[in-house]
Coordinates of C-alpha atoms in Angstrom, one line a residue:
M565 CA 44.4 -22.6 54.8
P566 CA 41.7 -25.4 54.4
N567 CA 42.8 -28.2 52.2
A568 CA 41.0 -31.0 53.2
K569 CA 37.0 -31.8 51.8
G570 CA 34.3 -30.7 54.1
D571 CA 37.0 -27.6 55.8
A572 CA 34.9 -25.1 53.9
V573 CA 31.7 -24.5 53.6
L574 CA 29.1 -22.3 51.9
V575 CA 25.8 -20.8 53.9
C576 CA 23.6 -18.7 51.5
G577 CA 19.5 -19.0 50.5
G578 CA 19.3 -20.8 46.9
L579 CA 21.4 -23.6 47.7
S580 CA 20.2 -27.0 50.1
E581 CA 19.7 -26.2 54.0
G582 CA 20.0 -29.6 54.7
A583 CA 23.1 -30.2 53.3
Q584 CA 25.1 -26.9 54.6
L585 CA 23.1 -27.7 58.4
E586 CA 25.3 -31.2 57.8
A587 CA 28.3 -29.7 56.3
L588 CA 28.2 -27.1 59.5
R589 CA 27.8 -30.1 62.5
R590 CA 30.7 -31.6 60.7
G591 CA 33.1 -28.7 62.1
P592 CA 34.9 -27.1 59.5
R593 CA 37.5 -24.5 59.5
L594 CA 36.4 -22.0 57.5
V595 CA 32.4 -20.8 56.8
V596 CA 31.5 -18.5 53.5
A597 CA 28.2 -16.7 54.0
T598 CA 25.9 -14.4 53.4
P599 CA 24.5 -12.2 56.3
G600 CA 21.5 -13.1 55.8
R601 CA 21.1 -17.0 56.1
L602 CA 24.1 -16.9 58.5
E603 CA 21.9 -14.6 60.8
D604 CA 19.3 -17.0 60.2
Y605 CA 21.4 -19.7 61.5
L606 CA 22.4 -18.2 64.4
K607 CA 18.6 -17.0 66.0
R608 CA 18.0 -21.0 65.2
G609 CA 20.8 -22.2 66.8
E610 CA 22.4 -24.6 64.1
I611 CA 25.9 -23.1 64.1
S612 CA 28.2 -21.1 67.0
L613 CA 30.3 -18.8 66.6
R614 CA 32.0 -18.1 69.7
N615 CA 35.4 -20.0 68.9
V616 CA 35.8 -17.6 65.4
E617 CA 39.1 -16.4 65.0
T618 CA 39.2 -14.5 62.4
L619 CA 36.3 -12.6 60.8
V620 CA 36.5 -11.3 57.2
L621 CA 34.6 -8.5 55.4
D622 CA 34.6 -8.7 51.5
E623 CA 32.1 -5.9 49.4
V624 CA 31.7 -3.8 52.8
D625 CA 30.0 -0.7 50.3
R626 CA 27.8 -3.5 49.0
M627 CA 27.0 -5.2 51.9
L628 CA 25.5 -1.9 53.4
D629 CA 24.1 -0.4 50.3
M630 CA 22.1 -3.4 50.3
G631 CA 21.3 -2.8 53.8
F632 CA 23.4 -5.7 55.6
L633 CA 24.5 -3.1 58.6
P634 CA 21.9 -4.7 61.1
A635 CA 22.8 -8.0 60.0
I636 CA 26.3 -7.3 60.5
R637 CA 25.8 -5.7 63.6
R638 CA 24.2 -8.9 65.1
I639 CA 26.6 -10.9 63.5
V640 CA 29.3 -9.2 65.5
G641 CA 27.8 -9.6 68.7
A642 CA 28.2 -13.1 68.5
L643 CA 31.9 -13.4 67.9
P644 CA 34.9 -13.2 70.0
R645 CA 36.1 -9.7 70.7
D646 CA 39.3 -10.6 70.8
R647 CA 39.7 -11.8 66.8
Q648 CA 41.2 -10.6 63.8
T649 CA 38.5 -8.0 61.5
M650 CA 39.7 -7.6 58.1
C651 CA 37.6 -5.8 55.6
Y652 CA 37.8 -5.5 52.1
S653 CA 35.6 -2.7 50.2
A654 CA 36.4 -1.1 46.6
T655 CA 35.4 2.4 48.2
L656 CA 36.1 4.2 51.6
D657 CA 33.2 6.2 53.1
A658 CA 32.2 7.3 56.0
N659 CA 29.5 4.2 56.8
I660 CA 32.2 1.7 56.1
T661 CA 35.0 4.7 58.2
E662 CA 32.2 3.9 60.7
I663 CA 32.5 -0.1 60.4
V664 CA 36.2 0.0 60.6
R665 CA 36.2 2.3 63.7
D666 CA 33.6 0.4 66.0
Y667 CA 35.1 -3.3 64.6
V668 CA 38.8 -3.4 63.8
H669 CA 41.8 -2.3 66.8
Q670 CA 45.0 -0.6 66.1
P671 CA 43.4 -0.3 61.9
V672 CA 45.9 -0.8 59.3
R673 CA 44.9 0.3 55.7
I674 CA 46.0 -1.8 52.4
E675 CA 45.4 0.2 49.5
I676 CA 46.1 -1.5 46.4
G677 CA 45.7 0.3 42.3
T678 CA 43.0 2.7 42.5
T679 CA 39.2 2.4 42.8
S680 CA 38.2 5.9 42.0
K681 CA 39.1 5.6 38.3
P682 CA 39.0 3.2 35.7
N683 CA 41.7 0.2 34.7
E684 CA 44.4 2.2 32.6
R685 CA 44.0 -1.4 30.6
V686 CA 40.8 -1.0 29.6
E687 CA 39.6 1.3 26.4
L688 CA 37.0 3.4 27.1
R689 CA 34.1 3.6 24.6
A690 CA 31.0 5.9 23.9
Y691 CA 28.4 5.3 20.9
T692 CA 25.7 7.8 21.0
V693 CA 22.8 5.2 20.1
M694 CA 18.8 5.4 20.4
Q695 CA 17.1 2.9 22.0
D696 CA 15.6 1.2 19.4
Q697 CA 18.9 0.5 18.0
K698 CA 20.6 -0.5 20.7
L699 CA 20.2 -4.0 20.1
S700 CA 21.5 -3.3 16.7
L701 CA 24.6 -1.8 17.3
L702 CA 25.1 -4.9 19.8
E703 CA 24.6 -7.4 17.3
K704 CA 27.2 -5.3 15.1
L705 CA 29.8 -5.4 18.1
L706 CA 29.5 -9.0 18.5
A707 CA 30.3 -9.8 15.1
E708 CA 33.1 -7.3 14.4
G709 CA 34.5 -8.2 17.8
E710 CA 36.5 -11.4 19.6
G711 CA 35.8 -12.5 22.9
T712 CA 33.6 -13.1 25.8
Y713 CA 31.0 -10.4 26.3
L714 CA 29.7 -9.4 29.9
V715 CA 26.7 -6.7 29.3
F716 CA 25.3 -5.0 31.3
S717 CA 21.5 -3.9 32.5
R718 CA 20.1 -1.0 35.1
T719 CA 16.8 -3.8 35.9
K720 CA 16.4 -7.0 36.5
H721 CA 13.4 -7.2 34.1
G722 CA 15.5 -5.4 31.4
A723 CA 18.5 -8.3 31.7
D724 CA 16.2 -10.6 31.3
R725 CA 14.2 -9.0 28.3
L726 CA 18.1 -8.7 26.5
A727 CA 19.3 -12.0 27.4
R728 CA 15.6 -13.4 25.3
K729 CA 16.2 -11.4 22.8
L730 CA 19.9 -12.4 22.4
E731 CA 18.5 -15.9 22.5
K732 CA 16.0 -15.9 19.7
L733 CA 18.8 -14.1 18.2
G734 CA 21.5 -17.1 18.1
H735 CA 23.6 -15.8 20.6
V736 CA 23.8 -18.6 23.6
T737 CA 23.6 -16.2 26.4
S738 CA 23.6 -16.5 30.2
V739 CA 21.7 -14.2 32.3
I740 CA 22.5 -13.0 36.6
H741 CA 20.3 -10.9 38.9
G742 CA 18.9 -10.3 42.2
D743 CA 16.4 -12.5 41.6
R744 CA 17.8 -15.7 40.3
S745 CA 18.7 -18.3 42.4
Q746 CA 22.3 -18.5 44.3
S747 CA 22.6 -22.5 41.9
Q748 CA 21.1 -20.5 39.2
R749 CA 23.8 -17.9 39.4
T750 CA 26.3 -20.2 39.7
A751 CA 25.4 -22.4 36.8
A752 CA 25.2 -19.2 34.3
L753 CA 28.6 -18.1 35.9
K754 CA 30.1 -21.7 35.1
T755 CA 28.8 -22.1 31.7
F756 CA 30.3 -18.0 30.7
A757 CA 33.4 -18.6 32.6
T758 CA 34.1 -22.6 30.1
G759 CA 32.9 -20.6 27.0
K760 CA 29.6 -22.5 26.8
S761 CA 28.0 -19.0 26.4
R762 CA 29.9 -16.1 25.2
I763 CA 27.6 -13.3 26.3
L764 CA 26.6 -12.6 30.5
V765 CA 23.8 -10.3 31.0
A766 CA 24.1 -8.7 34.3
T767 CA 23.0 -6.6 37.0
D768 CA 25.2 -4.5 39.0
V769 CA 23.9 -6.3 42.4
A770 CA 24.8 -9.4 41.0
A771 CA 28.2 -8.5 38.6
R772 CA 29.8 -8.0 41.8
G773 CA 31.3 -11.0 42.6
I774 CA 31.7 -11.8 38.9
D775 CA 36.1 -12.5 38.9
I776 CA 37.0 -13.7 35.8
S777 CA 39.9 -12.8 34.2
H778 CA 39.4 -13.5 30.3
I779 CA 36.2 -11.7 29.8
A780 CA 37.3 -9.8 26.8
H781 CA 34.4 -6.9 26.6
V782 CA 32.2 -5.0 29.3
V783 CA 29.4 -3.2 27.3
N784 CA 26.4 -0.8 28.9
Y785 CA 23.5 -1.7 27.2
D786 CA 22.1 0.8 30.4
L787 CA 24.0 3.9 31.4
P788 CA 25.2 3.4 34.4
G789 CA 23.1 5.6 37.8
A790 CA 26.8 6.6 39.3
S791 CA 29.9 7.0 38.4
D792 CA 31.0 4.1 41.4
D793 CA 29.1 1.7 39.6
F794 CA 30.8 2.6 36.0
V795 CA 34.2 1.3 38.2
H796 CA 33.2 -1.7 39.1
R797 CA 31.5 -2.2 35.8
I798 CA 34.8 -1.6 34.2
G799 CA 37.2 -3.4 36.4
R800 CA 35.7 -6.9 35.1
T801 CA 37.8 -6.4 31.9
G802 CA 41.0 -6.1 31.9
R803 CA 42.1 -8.0 34.7
A804 CA 45.6 -10.3 35.6
E805 CA 47.2 -7.7 33.5
K806 CA 45.3 -8.2 29.9
T807 CA 43.7 -5.4 28.2
G808 CA 40.2 -5.4 27.4
V809 CA 37.1 -2.7 25.6
A810 CA 34.2 -1.1 27.7
T811 CA 31.2 0.1 25.9
T812 CA 28.7 2.5 26.8
F813 CA 25.8 3.1 24.9
V814 CA 24.5 7.0 25.2
M815 CA 21.3 7.9 24.2
P816 CA 20.8 11.7 23.0
Q817 CA 19.1 12.9 26.4
E818 CA 21.7 11.2 28.0
R819 CA 24.7 12.5 26.9
N820 CA 25.2 15.4 29.1
D821 CA 24.8 12.7 32.1
A822 CA 28.3 10.6 30.3
R823 CA 29.8 14.4 30.1
K824 CA 29.6 14.8 33.8
M825 CA 30.7 10.7 34.4
E826 CA 34.2 12.0 32.4
R827 CA 34.8 14.8 34.5
D828 CA 34.3 13.0 37.8
L829 CA 36.3 10.4 37.1
K830 CA 38.9 12.4 35.0
I831 CA 38.6 9.8 31.8
K832 CA 38.2 10.6 28.2
F833 CA 35.3 8.5 25.9
Q834 CA 36.2 7.7 22.1
W835 CA 33.0 8.9 21.6
F836 CA 31.4 7.4 18.0
E837 CA 27.9 8.1 16.4
A838 CA 26.3 5.4 15.6
D839 CA 25.1 4.1 12.7
K840 CA 21.7 5.8 11.7
N841 CA 20.5 3.1 9.2
L842 CA 21.0 0.6 11.8
K843 CA 17.7 -2.2 12.5
K844 CA 15.7 -0.5 14.8
E845 CA 13.4 -3.1 16.7
E846 CA 9.8 -2.8 16.7
R847 CA 8.2 -1.5 19.5
N848 CA 4.0 -1.1 20.0
A849 CA 3.3 -2.7 17.1
P850 CA -0.2 -2.3 15.5
L851 CA -2.7 -5.1 16.4
D852 CA -3.3 -7.2 13.2
T853 CA -6.6 -8.2 13.7
G854 CA -6.9 -9.7 10.5
A855 CA -5.0 -13.4 11.6
S856 CA -8.3 -13.8 13.7
N857 CA -11.9 -14.4 12.9
D858 CA -13.0 -14.2 16.0
L859 CA -12.6 -11.3 18.2
L860 CA -13.6 -12.5 21.1
Q861 CA -10.2 -14.6 21.0
L862 CA -8.3 -11.0 21.8
E863 CA -10.6 -9.4 24.2
T864 CA -14.1 -10.4 25.9
R865 CA -16.4 -7.5 27.1
S866 CA -19.5 -7.9 29.1
W867 CA -22.7 -5.9 27.4
K868 CA -25.4 -5.5 29.5
T869 CA -28.9 -5.0 28.4
G870 CA -31.9 -3.9 30.0
G871 CA -33.5 -7.5 30.2
G872 CA -31.2 -9.3 31.4
D873 CA -26.9 -9.6 31.6
S874 CA -25.9 -11.8 28.0
A875 CA -22.3 -11.4 26.6
Q876 CA -22.1 -9.4 23.0
P877 CA -18.9 -9.0 20.5
A878 CA -18.4 -4.9 20.8
A879 CA -18.4 -3.7 17.3
P880 CA -15.0 -3.2 15.5
T881 CA -13.0 0.6 16.6
G882 CA -13.7 2.5 13.3
R883 CA -16.8 0.5 12.5
P884 CA -20.3 2.1 12.8
A885 CA -22.6 0.0 15.2
G886 CA -25.4 -1.8 14.0
A887 CA -28.9 -0.3 14.4
G888 CA -29.7 -3.0 17.4
Q889 CA -27.0 -1.7 19.0
R890 CA -27.8 1.7 18.8
R891 CA -31.2 0.7 19.9
R892 CA -29.2 -0.4 23.3
R893 CA -27.0 2.5 23.4
S894 CA -30.8 5.0 23.8
G895 CA -31.8 2.4 26.3
G896 CA -30.4 1.1 30.4
G897 CA -27.7 -0.9 28.1
G898 CA -25.8 2.2 27.0
G899 CA -23.9 1.8 30.7
G900 CA -22.6 -1.1 30.1
S901 CA -21.6 -0.3 26.2
R902 CA -20.1 2.4 27.5
S903 CA -17.4 0.4 30.4
G904 CA -17.0 -2.0 27.7
R905 CA -14.8 1.1 25.9
S906 CA -13.2 1.8 29.1
R907 CA -11.7 -1.2 30.0
A908 CA -10.4 -1.7 26.1
G909 CA -8.9 1.5 26.9
R910 CA -6.8 0.0 29.5

């Protein structure tokens, strides 16, 4: 195993390229790399793989899902044929079988644990809850439970929004997703792992590399799109012989999907109904125009008249236009008036 300083080098996007290239030129024994950045260095002649003895493909299923198969094939083409190849994957489908057939000679399969259903040490709960009460329900869980929380969002923008809301409510929160740089992800994981933040909000792709043994709770803020994603999410808790709790938020229209997930994975949720009196988020609240004396601070509309261009404020919605405005509508400026209303509606 590499033990001397400089024996291992990390090659990936989001970190200083100069530092990576300098470390590679020292001839490290171990290179840990993402396919995209490694292939880039290969094309530029910054790295040689002619003397590699062992190739390890980790998270093969996710790399294939993300479209890295062409890059993997090109990288393998630069390796010696006489080498050892190891593939690690949480699932084994036809695509992965193809990789094994093409790149592994006389393969031996080693299976540890089960990948078809969640860990039995994880308590599975499901709450039927309305979309606008999810945040309040999460706050309730945070108040009632102890330990750290890993919260899953379906989208990157959703993860950012949820993290901001939690911060506003006074919770120290970290966030990782595909649009975060490697340095940002590393900093977020370090903050979470060291206990400086109690909550980590993540998307499925970013969460694959999380290996923190003390995560007490996993919350599916958004229902996962597939059973495999559910198993991966839940696998972040109940690690290292510890127990954990996994809570899934299910909107009424998603209940059939959640029931199907139970059947597919042969699991049973403990079902709960969220308190109907939970505070609701204000969504699409009406605009308070009374807070401004100048409607031009809220929006700008361009009005055209027959005598030339002039900027005039529109009559507020719901109030009759003045006589002068009625005259403009009957003349050449009428088109401008309708155009102004159309823009306001978009």
